[in-house]
Structure formats: structure tokens, C-alpha cells
Short mmCIF file of C-alpha atoms in Angstrom, two decimals:
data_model
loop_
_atom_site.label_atom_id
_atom_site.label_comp_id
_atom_site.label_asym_id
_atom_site.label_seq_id
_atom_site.Cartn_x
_atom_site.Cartn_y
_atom_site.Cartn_z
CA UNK A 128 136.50 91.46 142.14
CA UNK A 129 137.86 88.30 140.44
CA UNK A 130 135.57 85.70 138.26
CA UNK A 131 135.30 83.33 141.38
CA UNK A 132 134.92 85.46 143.78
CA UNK A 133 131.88 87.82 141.38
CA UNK A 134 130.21 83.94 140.68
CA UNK A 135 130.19 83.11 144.35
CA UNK A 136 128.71 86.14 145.08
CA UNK A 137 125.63 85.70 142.76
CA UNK A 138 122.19 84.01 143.13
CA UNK A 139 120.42 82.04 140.58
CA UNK A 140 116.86 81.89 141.01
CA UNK A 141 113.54 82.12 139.86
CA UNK A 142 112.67 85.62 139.06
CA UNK A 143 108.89 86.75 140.42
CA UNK A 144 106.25 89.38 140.46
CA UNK A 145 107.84 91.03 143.21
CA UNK A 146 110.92 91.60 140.67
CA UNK A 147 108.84 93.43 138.06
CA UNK A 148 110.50 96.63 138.04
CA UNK A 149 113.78 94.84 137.92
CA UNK A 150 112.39 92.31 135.44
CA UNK A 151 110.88 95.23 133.02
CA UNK A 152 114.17 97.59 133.20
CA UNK A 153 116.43 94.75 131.67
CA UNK A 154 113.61 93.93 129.41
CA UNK A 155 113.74 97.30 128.04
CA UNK A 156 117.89 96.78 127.52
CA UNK A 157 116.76 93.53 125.81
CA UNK A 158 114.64 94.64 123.28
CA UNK A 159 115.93 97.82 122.57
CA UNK A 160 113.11 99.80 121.44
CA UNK A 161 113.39 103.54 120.15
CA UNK A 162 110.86 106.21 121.57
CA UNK A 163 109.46 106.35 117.20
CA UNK A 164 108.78 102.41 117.68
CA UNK A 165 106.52 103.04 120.76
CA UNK A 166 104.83 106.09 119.19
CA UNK A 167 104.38 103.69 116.21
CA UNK A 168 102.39 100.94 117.99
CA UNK A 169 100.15 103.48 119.27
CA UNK A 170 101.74 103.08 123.20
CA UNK A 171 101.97 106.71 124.37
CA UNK A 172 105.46 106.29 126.25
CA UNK A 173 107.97 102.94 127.01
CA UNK A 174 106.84 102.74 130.58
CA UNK A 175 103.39 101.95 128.86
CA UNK A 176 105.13 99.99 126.34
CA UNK A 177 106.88 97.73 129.27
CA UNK A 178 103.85 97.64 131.02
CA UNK A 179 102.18 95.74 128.00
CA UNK A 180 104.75 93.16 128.42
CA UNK A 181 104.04 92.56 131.43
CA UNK A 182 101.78 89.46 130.68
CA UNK A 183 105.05 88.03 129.99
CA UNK A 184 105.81 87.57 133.37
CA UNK A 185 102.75 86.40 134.71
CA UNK A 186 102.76 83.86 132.23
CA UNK A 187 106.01 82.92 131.61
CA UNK A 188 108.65 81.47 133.94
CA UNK A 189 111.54 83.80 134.20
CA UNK A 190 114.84 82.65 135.63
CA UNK A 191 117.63 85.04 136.30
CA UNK A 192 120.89 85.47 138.08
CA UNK A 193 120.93 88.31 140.48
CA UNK A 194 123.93 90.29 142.33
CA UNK A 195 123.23 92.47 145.46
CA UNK A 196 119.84 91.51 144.67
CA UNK A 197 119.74 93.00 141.61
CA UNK A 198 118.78 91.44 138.54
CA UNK A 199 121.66 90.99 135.90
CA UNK A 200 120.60 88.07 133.65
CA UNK A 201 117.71 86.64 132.61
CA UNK A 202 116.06 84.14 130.41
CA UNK A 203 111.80 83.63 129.91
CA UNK A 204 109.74 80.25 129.23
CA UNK A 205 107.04 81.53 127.52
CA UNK A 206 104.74 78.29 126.77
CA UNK A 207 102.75 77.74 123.85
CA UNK A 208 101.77 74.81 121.55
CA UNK A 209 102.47 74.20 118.49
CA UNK A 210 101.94 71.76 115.16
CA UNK A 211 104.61 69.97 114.21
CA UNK A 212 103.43 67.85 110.90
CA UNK A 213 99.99 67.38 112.27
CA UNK A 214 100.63 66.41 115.98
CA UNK A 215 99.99 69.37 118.58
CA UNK A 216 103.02 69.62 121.13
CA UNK A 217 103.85 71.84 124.02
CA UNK A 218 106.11 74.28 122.90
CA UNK A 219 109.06 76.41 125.36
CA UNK A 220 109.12 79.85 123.67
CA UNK A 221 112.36 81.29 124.68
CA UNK A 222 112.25 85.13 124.94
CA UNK A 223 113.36 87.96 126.85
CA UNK A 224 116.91 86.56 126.87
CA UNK A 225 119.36 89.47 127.74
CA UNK A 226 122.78 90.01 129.78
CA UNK A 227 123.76 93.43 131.41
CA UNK A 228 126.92 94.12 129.45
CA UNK A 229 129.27 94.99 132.30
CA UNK A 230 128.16 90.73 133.50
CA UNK A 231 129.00 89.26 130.02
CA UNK A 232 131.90 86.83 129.61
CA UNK A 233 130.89 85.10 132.75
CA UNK A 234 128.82 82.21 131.04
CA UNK A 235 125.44 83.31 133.31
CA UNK A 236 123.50 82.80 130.21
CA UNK A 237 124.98 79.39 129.66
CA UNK A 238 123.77 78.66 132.85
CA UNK A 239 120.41 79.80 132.48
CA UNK A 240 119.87 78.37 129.24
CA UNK A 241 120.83 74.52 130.84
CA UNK A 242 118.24 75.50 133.11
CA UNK A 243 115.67 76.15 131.06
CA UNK A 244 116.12 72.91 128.97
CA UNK A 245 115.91 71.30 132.28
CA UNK A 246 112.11 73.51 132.95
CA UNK A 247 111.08 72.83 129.94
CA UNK A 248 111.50 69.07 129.95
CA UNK A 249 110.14 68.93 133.60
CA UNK A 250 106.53 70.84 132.26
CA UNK A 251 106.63 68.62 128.54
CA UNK A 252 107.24 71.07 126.10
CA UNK A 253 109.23 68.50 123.94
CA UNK A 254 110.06 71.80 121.51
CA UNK A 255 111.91 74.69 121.79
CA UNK A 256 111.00 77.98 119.71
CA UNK A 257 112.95 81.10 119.99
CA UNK A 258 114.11 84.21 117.24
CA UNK A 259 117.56 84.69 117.11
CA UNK A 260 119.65 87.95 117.36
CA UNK A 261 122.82 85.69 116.85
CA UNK A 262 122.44 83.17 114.96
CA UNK A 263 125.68 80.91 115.85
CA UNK A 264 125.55 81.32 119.54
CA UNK A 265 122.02 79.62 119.54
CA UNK A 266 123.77 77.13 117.19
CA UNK A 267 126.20 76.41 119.91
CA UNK A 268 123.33 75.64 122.59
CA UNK A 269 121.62 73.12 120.20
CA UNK A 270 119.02 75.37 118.21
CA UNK A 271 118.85 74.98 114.41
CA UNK A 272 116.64 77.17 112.10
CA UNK A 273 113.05 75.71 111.18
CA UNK A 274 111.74 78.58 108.94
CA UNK A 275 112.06 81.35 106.73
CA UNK A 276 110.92 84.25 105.95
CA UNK A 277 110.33 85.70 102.46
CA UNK A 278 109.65 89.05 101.39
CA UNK A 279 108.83 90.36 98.25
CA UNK A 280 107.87 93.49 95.81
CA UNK A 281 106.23 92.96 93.18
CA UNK A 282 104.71 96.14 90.34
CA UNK A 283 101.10 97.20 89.67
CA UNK A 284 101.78 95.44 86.29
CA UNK A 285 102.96 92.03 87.60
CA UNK A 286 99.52 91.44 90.20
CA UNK A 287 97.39 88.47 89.18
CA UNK A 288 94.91 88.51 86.65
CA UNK A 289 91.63 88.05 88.29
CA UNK A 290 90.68 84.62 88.94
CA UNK A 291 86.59 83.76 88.97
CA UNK A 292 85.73 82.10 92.26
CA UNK A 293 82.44 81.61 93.92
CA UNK A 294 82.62 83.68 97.01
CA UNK A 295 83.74 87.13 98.21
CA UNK A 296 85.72 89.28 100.21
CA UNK A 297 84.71 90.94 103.38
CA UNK A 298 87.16 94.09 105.67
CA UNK A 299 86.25 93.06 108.98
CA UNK A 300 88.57 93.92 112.37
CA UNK A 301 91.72 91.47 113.05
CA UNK A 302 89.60 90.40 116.06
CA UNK A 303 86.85 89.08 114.48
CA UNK A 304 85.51 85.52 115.23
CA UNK A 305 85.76 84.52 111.69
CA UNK A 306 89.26 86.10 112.02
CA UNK A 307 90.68 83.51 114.61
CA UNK A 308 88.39 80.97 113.33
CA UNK A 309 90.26 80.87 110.18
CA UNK A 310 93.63 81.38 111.77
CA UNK A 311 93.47 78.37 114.04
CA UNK A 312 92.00 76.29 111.03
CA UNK A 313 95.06 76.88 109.53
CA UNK A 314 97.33 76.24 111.96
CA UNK A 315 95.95 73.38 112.67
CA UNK A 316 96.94 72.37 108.75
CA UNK A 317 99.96 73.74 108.64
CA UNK A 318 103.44 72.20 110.15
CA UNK A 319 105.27 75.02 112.42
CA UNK A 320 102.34 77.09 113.07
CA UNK A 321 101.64 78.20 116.73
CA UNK A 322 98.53 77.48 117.88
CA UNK A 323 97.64 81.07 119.24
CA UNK A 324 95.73 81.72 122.53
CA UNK A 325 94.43 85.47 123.15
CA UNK A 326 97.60 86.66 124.76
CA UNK A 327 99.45 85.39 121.28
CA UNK A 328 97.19 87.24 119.43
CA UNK A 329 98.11 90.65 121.56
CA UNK A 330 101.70 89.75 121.26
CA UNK A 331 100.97 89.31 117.39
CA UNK A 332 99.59 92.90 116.98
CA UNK A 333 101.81 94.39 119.93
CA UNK A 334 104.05 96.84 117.34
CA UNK A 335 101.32 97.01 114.61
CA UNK A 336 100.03 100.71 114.35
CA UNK A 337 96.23 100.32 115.21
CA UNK A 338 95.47 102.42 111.85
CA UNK A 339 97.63 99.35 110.09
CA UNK A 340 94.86 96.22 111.19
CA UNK A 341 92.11 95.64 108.51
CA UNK A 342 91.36 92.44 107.61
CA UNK A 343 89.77 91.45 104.46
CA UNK A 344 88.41 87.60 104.89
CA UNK A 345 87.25 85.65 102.04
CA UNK A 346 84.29 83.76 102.24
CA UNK A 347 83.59 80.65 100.04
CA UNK A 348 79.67 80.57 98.39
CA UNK A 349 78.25 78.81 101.40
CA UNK A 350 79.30 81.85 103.58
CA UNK A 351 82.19 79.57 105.54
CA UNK A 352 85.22 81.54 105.98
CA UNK A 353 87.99 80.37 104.27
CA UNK A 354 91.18 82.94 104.05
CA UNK A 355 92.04 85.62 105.31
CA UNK A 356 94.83 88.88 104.40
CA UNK A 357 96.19 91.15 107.05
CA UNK A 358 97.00 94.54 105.04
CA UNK A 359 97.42 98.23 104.88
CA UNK A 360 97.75 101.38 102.36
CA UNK A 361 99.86 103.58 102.68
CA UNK A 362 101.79 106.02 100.02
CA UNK A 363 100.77 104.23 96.89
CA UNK A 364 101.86 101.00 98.29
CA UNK A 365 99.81 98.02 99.03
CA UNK A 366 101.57 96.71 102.40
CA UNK A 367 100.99 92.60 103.49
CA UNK A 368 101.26 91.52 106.85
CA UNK A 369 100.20 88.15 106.68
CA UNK A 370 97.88 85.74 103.88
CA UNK A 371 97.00 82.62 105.30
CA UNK A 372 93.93 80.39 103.77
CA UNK A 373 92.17 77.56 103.93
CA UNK A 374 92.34 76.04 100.11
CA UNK A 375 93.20 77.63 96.85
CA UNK A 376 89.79 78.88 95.99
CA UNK A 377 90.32 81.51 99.25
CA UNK A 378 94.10 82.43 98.03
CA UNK A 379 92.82 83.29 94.32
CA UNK A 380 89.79 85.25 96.18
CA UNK A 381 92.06 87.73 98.61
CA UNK A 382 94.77 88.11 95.39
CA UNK A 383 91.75 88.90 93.45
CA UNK A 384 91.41 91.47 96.35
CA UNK A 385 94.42 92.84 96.02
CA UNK A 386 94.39 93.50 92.43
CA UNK A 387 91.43 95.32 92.82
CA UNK A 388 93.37 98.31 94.63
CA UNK A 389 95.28 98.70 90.95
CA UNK A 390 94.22 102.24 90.56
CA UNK A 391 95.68 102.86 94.13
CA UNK A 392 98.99 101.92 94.16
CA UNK A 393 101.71 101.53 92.25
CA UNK A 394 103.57 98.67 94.46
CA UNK A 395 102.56 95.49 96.59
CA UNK A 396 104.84 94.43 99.29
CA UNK A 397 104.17 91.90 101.62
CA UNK A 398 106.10 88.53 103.68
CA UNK A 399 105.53 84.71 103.88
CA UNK A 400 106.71 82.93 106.29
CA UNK A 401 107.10 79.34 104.64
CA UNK A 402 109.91 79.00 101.93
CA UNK A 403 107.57 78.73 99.37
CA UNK A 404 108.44 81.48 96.10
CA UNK A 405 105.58 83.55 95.07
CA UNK A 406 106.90 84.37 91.97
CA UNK A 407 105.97 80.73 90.81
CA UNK A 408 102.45 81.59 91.53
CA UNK A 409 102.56 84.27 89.21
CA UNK A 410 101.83 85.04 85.94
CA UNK A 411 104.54 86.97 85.20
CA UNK A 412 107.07 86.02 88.01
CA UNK A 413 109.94 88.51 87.33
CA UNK A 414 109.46 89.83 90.81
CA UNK A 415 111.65 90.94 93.47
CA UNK A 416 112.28 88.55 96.25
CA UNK A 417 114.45 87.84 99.36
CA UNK A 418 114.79 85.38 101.95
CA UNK A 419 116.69 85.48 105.20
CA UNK A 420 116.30 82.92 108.24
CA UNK A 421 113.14 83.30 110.79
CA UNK A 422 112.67 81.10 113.57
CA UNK A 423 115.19 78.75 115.15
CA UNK A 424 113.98 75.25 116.87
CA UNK A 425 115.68 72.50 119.16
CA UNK A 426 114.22 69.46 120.67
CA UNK A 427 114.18 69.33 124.54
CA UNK A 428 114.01 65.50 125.09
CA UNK A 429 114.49 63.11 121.67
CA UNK A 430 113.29 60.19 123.83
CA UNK A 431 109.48 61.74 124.55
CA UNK A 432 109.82 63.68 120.71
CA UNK A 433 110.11 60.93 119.04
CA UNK A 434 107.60 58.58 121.26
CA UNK A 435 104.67 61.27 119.53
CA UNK A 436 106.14 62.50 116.05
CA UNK A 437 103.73 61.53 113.58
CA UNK A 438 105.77 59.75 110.99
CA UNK A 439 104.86 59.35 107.26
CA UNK A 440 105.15 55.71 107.22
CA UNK A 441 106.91 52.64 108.62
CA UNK A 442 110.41 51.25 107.94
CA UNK A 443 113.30 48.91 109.37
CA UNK A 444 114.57 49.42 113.08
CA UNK A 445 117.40 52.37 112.92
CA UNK A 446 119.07 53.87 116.01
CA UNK A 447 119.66 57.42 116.02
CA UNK A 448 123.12 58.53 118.23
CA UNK A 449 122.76 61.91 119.05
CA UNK A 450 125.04 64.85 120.55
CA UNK A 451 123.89 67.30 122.78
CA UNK A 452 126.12 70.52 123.90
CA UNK A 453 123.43 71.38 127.28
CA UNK A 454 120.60 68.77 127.38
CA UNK A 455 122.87 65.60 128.70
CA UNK A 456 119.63 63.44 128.64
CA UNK A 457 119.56 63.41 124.59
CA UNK A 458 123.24 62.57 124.66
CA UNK A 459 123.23 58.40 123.24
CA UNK A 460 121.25 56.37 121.36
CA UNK A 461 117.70 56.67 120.57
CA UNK A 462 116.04 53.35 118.79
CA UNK A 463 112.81 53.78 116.49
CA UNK A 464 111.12 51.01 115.56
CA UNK A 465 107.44 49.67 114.73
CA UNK A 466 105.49 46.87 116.95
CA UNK A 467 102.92 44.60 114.12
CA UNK A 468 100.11 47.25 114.52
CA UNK A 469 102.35 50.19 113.31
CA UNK A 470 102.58 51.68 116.81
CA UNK A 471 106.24 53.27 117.33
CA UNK A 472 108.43 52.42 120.06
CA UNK A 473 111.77 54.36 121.24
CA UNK A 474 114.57 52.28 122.61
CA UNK A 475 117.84 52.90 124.49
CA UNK A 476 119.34 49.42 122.78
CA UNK A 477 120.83 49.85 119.07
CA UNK A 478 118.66 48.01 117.00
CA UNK A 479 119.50 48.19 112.98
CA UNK A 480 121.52 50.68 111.48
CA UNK A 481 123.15 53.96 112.85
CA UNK A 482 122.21 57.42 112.22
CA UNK A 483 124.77 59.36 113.53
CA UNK A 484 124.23 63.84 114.41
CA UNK A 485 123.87 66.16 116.65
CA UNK A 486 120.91 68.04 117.97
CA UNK A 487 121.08 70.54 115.78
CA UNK A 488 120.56 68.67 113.04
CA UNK A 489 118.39 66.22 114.23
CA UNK A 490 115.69 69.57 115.06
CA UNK A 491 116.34 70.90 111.04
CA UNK A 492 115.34 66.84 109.68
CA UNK A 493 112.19 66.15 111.90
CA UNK A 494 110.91 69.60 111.25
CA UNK A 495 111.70 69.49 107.78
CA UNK A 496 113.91 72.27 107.44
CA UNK A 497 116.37 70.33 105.10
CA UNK A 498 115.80 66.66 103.90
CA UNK A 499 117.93 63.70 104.78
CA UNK A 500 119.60 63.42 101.56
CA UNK A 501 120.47 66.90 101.78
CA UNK A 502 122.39 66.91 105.19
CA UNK A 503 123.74 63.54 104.17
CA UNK A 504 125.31 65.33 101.52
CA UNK A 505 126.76 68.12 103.44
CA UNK A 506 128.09 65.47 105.87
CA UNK A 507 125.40 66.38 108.59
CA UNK A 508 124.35 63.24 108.89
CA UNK A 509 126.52 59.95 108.82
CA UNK A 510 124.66 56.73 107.87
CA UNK A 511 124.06 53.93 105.20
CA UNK A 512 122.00 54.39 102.31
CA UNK A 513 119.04 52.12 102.90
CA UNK A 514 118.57 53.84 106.26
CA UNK A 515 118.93 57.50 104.61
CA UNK A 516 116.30 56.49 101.86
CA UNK A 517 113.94 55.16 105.17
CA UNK A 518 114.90 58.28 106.77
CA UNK A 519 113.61 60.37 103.37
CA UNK A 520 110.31 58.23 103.36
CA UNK A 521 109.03 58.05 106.87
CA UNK A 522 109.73 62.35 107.58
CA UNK A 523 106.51 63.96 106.21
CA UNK A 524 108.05 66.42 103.18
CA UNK A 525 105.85 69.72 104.43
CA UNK A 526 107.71 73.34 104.86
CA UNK A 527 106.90 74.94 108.74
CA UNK A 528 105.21 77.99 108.77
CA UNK A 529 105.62 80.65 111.58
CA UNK A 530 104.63 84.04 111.45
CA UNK A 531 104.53 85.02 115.12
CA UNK A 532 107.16 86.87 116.92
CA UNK A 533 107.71 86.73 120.66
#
């Protein structure tokens, strides 16, 4: 069958419940996941395994392309909010993104992807989330990477000295109230972070072991919970999933917890998701760490982005003239300026000085990725130096943090 004739001869639509078998047999392709990964998450088989992602669909919209009614391509919307330097958006979570490999080379998921930019505009989700299995091809479709992730080793010898603080440590189960309490605390501080409903939470935990979930949560003198560290032991080897915490007082508290388990183990290994060194942190910081790339981002519409971004501070009317590879509608020039009470305002006319990129790189400077200077540098960015100086003050300077995985 030749390419015109196979493309006229396919269907692009929304995919629905009544698809579920289809849906869940290319999500198993997608994902990939051995028989010792299910039997690791505690899911006795994969059809029990797809099964649990079946809240995907239900939630989610799913678009796909099928042939002979049969499903060959598909792409999911999973929605979500998110914090993005204080302000709460709507965020597009793209997952479940897959191509049967005898229907690649025919641009389906090109097609699919322009669509759901177009869905995600329509329901407001300004932001775009998604983890990438290939890096440049996202690149090409207007995602840039918001966030790293950093793991690290570090010796019985090297943990913190214990640090007096006024409260103490408690293992409770990762569902516990004080658990999520503390969690959405958090994200509610912290630039990046999702904002995690119940069904995040299951997704959080989906390939987690259920003997691998203790929580120990610190609480502060007053009994208010104030950190908390998802861990495990296992073979002499203290294991962190995840420290998040409300102030210093709670981080000093669960490290103090950690280095209580000297006499256990011999090694502590753990990940943070913010590109922010422990070794600096410690004592004796001749540690072991590595960092690869996380999360990638893209902004759906710069017009309604901007319109809500909370920005650090004022400055002179710049224009920003953007590129766009899929999303036409962020394609031209985007005005910012301030009215006399400090209210911003997004214009279509160029008022003051040009700031010239393309999506990409627009997503990396308002989430913070890499500064303005920086991407002026590597020729990212084209503009004056006055407006890249503006651009450095009025872009809060805080790292994104994302832990999730979807």
C-alpha cells in the first residue's frame, strides 16, 4: 500500500472506553515492562499491571489514529496542576505516547501531538509536562527540559553529624494525613512541583514494592508536621526515595534520622529532583554524585502564560518574538508591559525592545531552567543588554522540583 493511499485509509479520533483493550495492548508496547518489574510492584501478572493503568483512560483524553479499526498510534492528556514560581496552573501531562513500529515514518505522531497542543489550549492547561525517552525529538515539537535529577552515594563515614533540633521523627504509612499534608505544603512552596490529587499519589507508588513504603515524618516541638523521607533497607544500604520538608529545622531532623541507621548499613543512596548538590550540605562532601535530565516542559499558549506568570518585579515594555514548530498561535510577537498599579498586560503590538527565541527556550527561561544571561551567551536568546538585565531581574531565580513520574 503506498504512503497516500495507507494515510487515506486511516482515522484520527478520539480514543474511548469502548477501546480499552486496544488502548491497554499498545500501552503495554509503550511502556515496555518486564514480567520481574510487575512481580516487583507487587502486581501478580501484566494484565493486572495494565489494568491499574486503567485510570489513565478514564481520566485522561486519549487521541489515536486507527487502521481497520484498530488502534496504531496514540497520545494521552493526562491533566494535572502544577506551581510554577508560586502561581498554580493547569498542567497537560503528556503520557502514554507510543507508535506500532510497522506505522512509524508516517508522521501520525506529529499529527497527534499538534492535536494535543490544540486540546490542551482549548481546556487551559497553559503548561505542558511530559518525560522523555528521546530527548531531541521532543526538542523538535517545542519541549525543553525544566528539571533534573540527581543521584548520589554517599559512605557510612561521610553521613551528617547529628544536628540538635527540637522535634522528632515518627515511621508512619506513605498514606498518612500528615503524609500528604506535608507533601502538598511543599508543593505549594516549591516551583515545578505537581500538585498531587489521589490518583497522582497511586501513580507515584505504582512500581514501588509495597515492602519499600515507610515513611519517617518529622515533627517540629509543637507536634506540626514539617518533613518528611520516603526510604527503605535493604542489604546494608540505606535506599532514598524522596526528602522533601518544610524548613531546615525538618531537613536536619530526617538526616539526623538517617544517621541513626549507622550500625545498619554501610551505604546511603538516595535522588533529588532539584539541581541542588548535596555534597555542599555536607560536612565532608567528597561524595559520589550524578546528574542526568528529568522532566521536559513547553508552554501551550505564551499569550494566556504570560497574562498569569508571577513575575519578580517590574521593568520597561519588551516584546518577546517567538517561534513555534506545532503551536502556530505562539508564532509572533508577544508584548509585556506594566499598567501604574503594577498589573501586567500582554500585547500583540511591539512595544520597547526585542527579545528574540523560540519556544523551546522561552519554556527553559520562565521556568528557570537556565538564566537569561546564560542563553544569551549561548546565542539562545538575541536581544540588547538593558532588556537581558530586565529579563534577569523580573524571572524569579528558584530551581523546579519534580519528582513524579507519569
Amino acid at each position: 500500500m503506498e504512503q497516500k493511499e495507507f494515510r487515506e485509509s486511516l482515522e484520527l479520533k478520539q480514543v474511548g472506553e469502548e477501546h480499552v483493550d486496544q488502548f491497554n495492548e499498545l500501552l503495554s508496547y509503550v511502556f515496555q515492562v518486564t514480567q520481574a518489574d510487575i512481580e516487583e510492584s507487587g502486581f501478580e501478572n501484566k494484565r493486572e499491571f495494565i489494568k491499574s493503568k486503567q485510570p489513565i483512560l478514564e481520566l485522561s483524553k486519549v487521541f489515536g489514529w486507527f487502521h481497520e479499526n484498530k488502534l496504531i498510534s496514540q497520545i494521552a492528556i493526562y491533566p494535572c496542576e502544577v506551581n510554577i514560581h508560586g502561581s498554580i496552573y493547569k498542567m497537560g501531562g503528556v503520557t502514554g505516547v507510543g507508535t506500532y513500529p510497522e506505522y512509524a515514518n508516517h508522521g501520525l505522531m506529529k499529527d497527534l501531538i499538534a492535536l494535543a497542543l490544540e486540546d490542551m489550549r482549548a481546556d487551559k492547561q497553559w503548561i505542558s509536562y511530559l518525560y522523555p525517552y528521546n530527548i531531541p525529538y521532543y526538542r523538535r515539537k517545542g519541549w525543553e527540559i525544566m528539571s533534573d535529577k540527581l543521584s548520589f552515594k554517599i559512605r557510612d563515614t561521610q553521613l551528617p553529624k547529628q544536628v540538635p533540633v527540637s522535634g522528632m521523627v515518627e515511621r508512619l504509612e506513605v498514606t498518612h494525613p500528615d503524609v500528604i499534608r506535608v507533601y502538598e505544603q511543599f508543593a505549594r512552596q516549591n516551583h515545578g512541583a505537581l500538585i498531587r490529587s489521589e490518583f497522582n499519589w497511586e501513580e507515584y507508588w505504582r512500581f514501588e514494592n509495597e515492602e519499600e513504603r515507610t515513611a519517617a515524618v518529622y515533627y517540629g516541638a509543637n507536634q506540626e508536621p514539617l518533613g518528611v523521607l520516603f526510604y527503605w533497607v535493604a542489604e546494608e544500604v540505606f535506599h532514598i526515595k524522596e526528602l522533601f520538608y518544610i524548613n531546615q529545622e525538618a531537613r536536619n531532623g530526617l538526616w539526623n534520622f538517617v544517621s541513626a541507621h549507622f550500625s545498619m548499613i554501610y551505604w546511603v543512596k538516595g535522588d533529588i529532583y532539584k539541581n541542588e548538590p548535596l555534597a555542599f550540605l555536607l560536612e565532608d562532601g567528597q561524595i559520589k554524585e550524578s546528574i542526568e535530565p528529568y522532566f521536559m516542559a513547553r508552554v501551550v499558549d505564551v499569550k494566556e502564560f504570560l497574562k498569569v506568570f508571577p513575575f519578580a518585579s517590574t521593568a520597561k515594555p519588551f516584546h518577546f518574538i517567538i517561534e513555534d514548530p506545532v503551536a502556530k498561535w505562539n508564532n509572533g510577537i508577544f508584548s509585556v508591559l506594566w499598567d501604574e498599579n503594577d498589573q501586567v498586560h500582554i500585547s500583540d503590538e511591539p512595544l520597547g525592545s526585542p527579545v528574540k527565541l523560540d519556544i523551546q527556550t522561552f519554556t527553559c527561561l520562565m521556568m528557570n531552567y537556565r538564566r537569561s544571561a546564560y542563553l544569551h551567551r549561548i546565542e539562545r536568546i538575541e536581544t540588547d543588554k538593558e532588556t537581558l538585565n530586565s529579563l534577569e531581574r523580573i524571572i524569579p531565580d528558584t530551581e523546579a522540583y519534580f519528582s513524579d513520574y507519569f
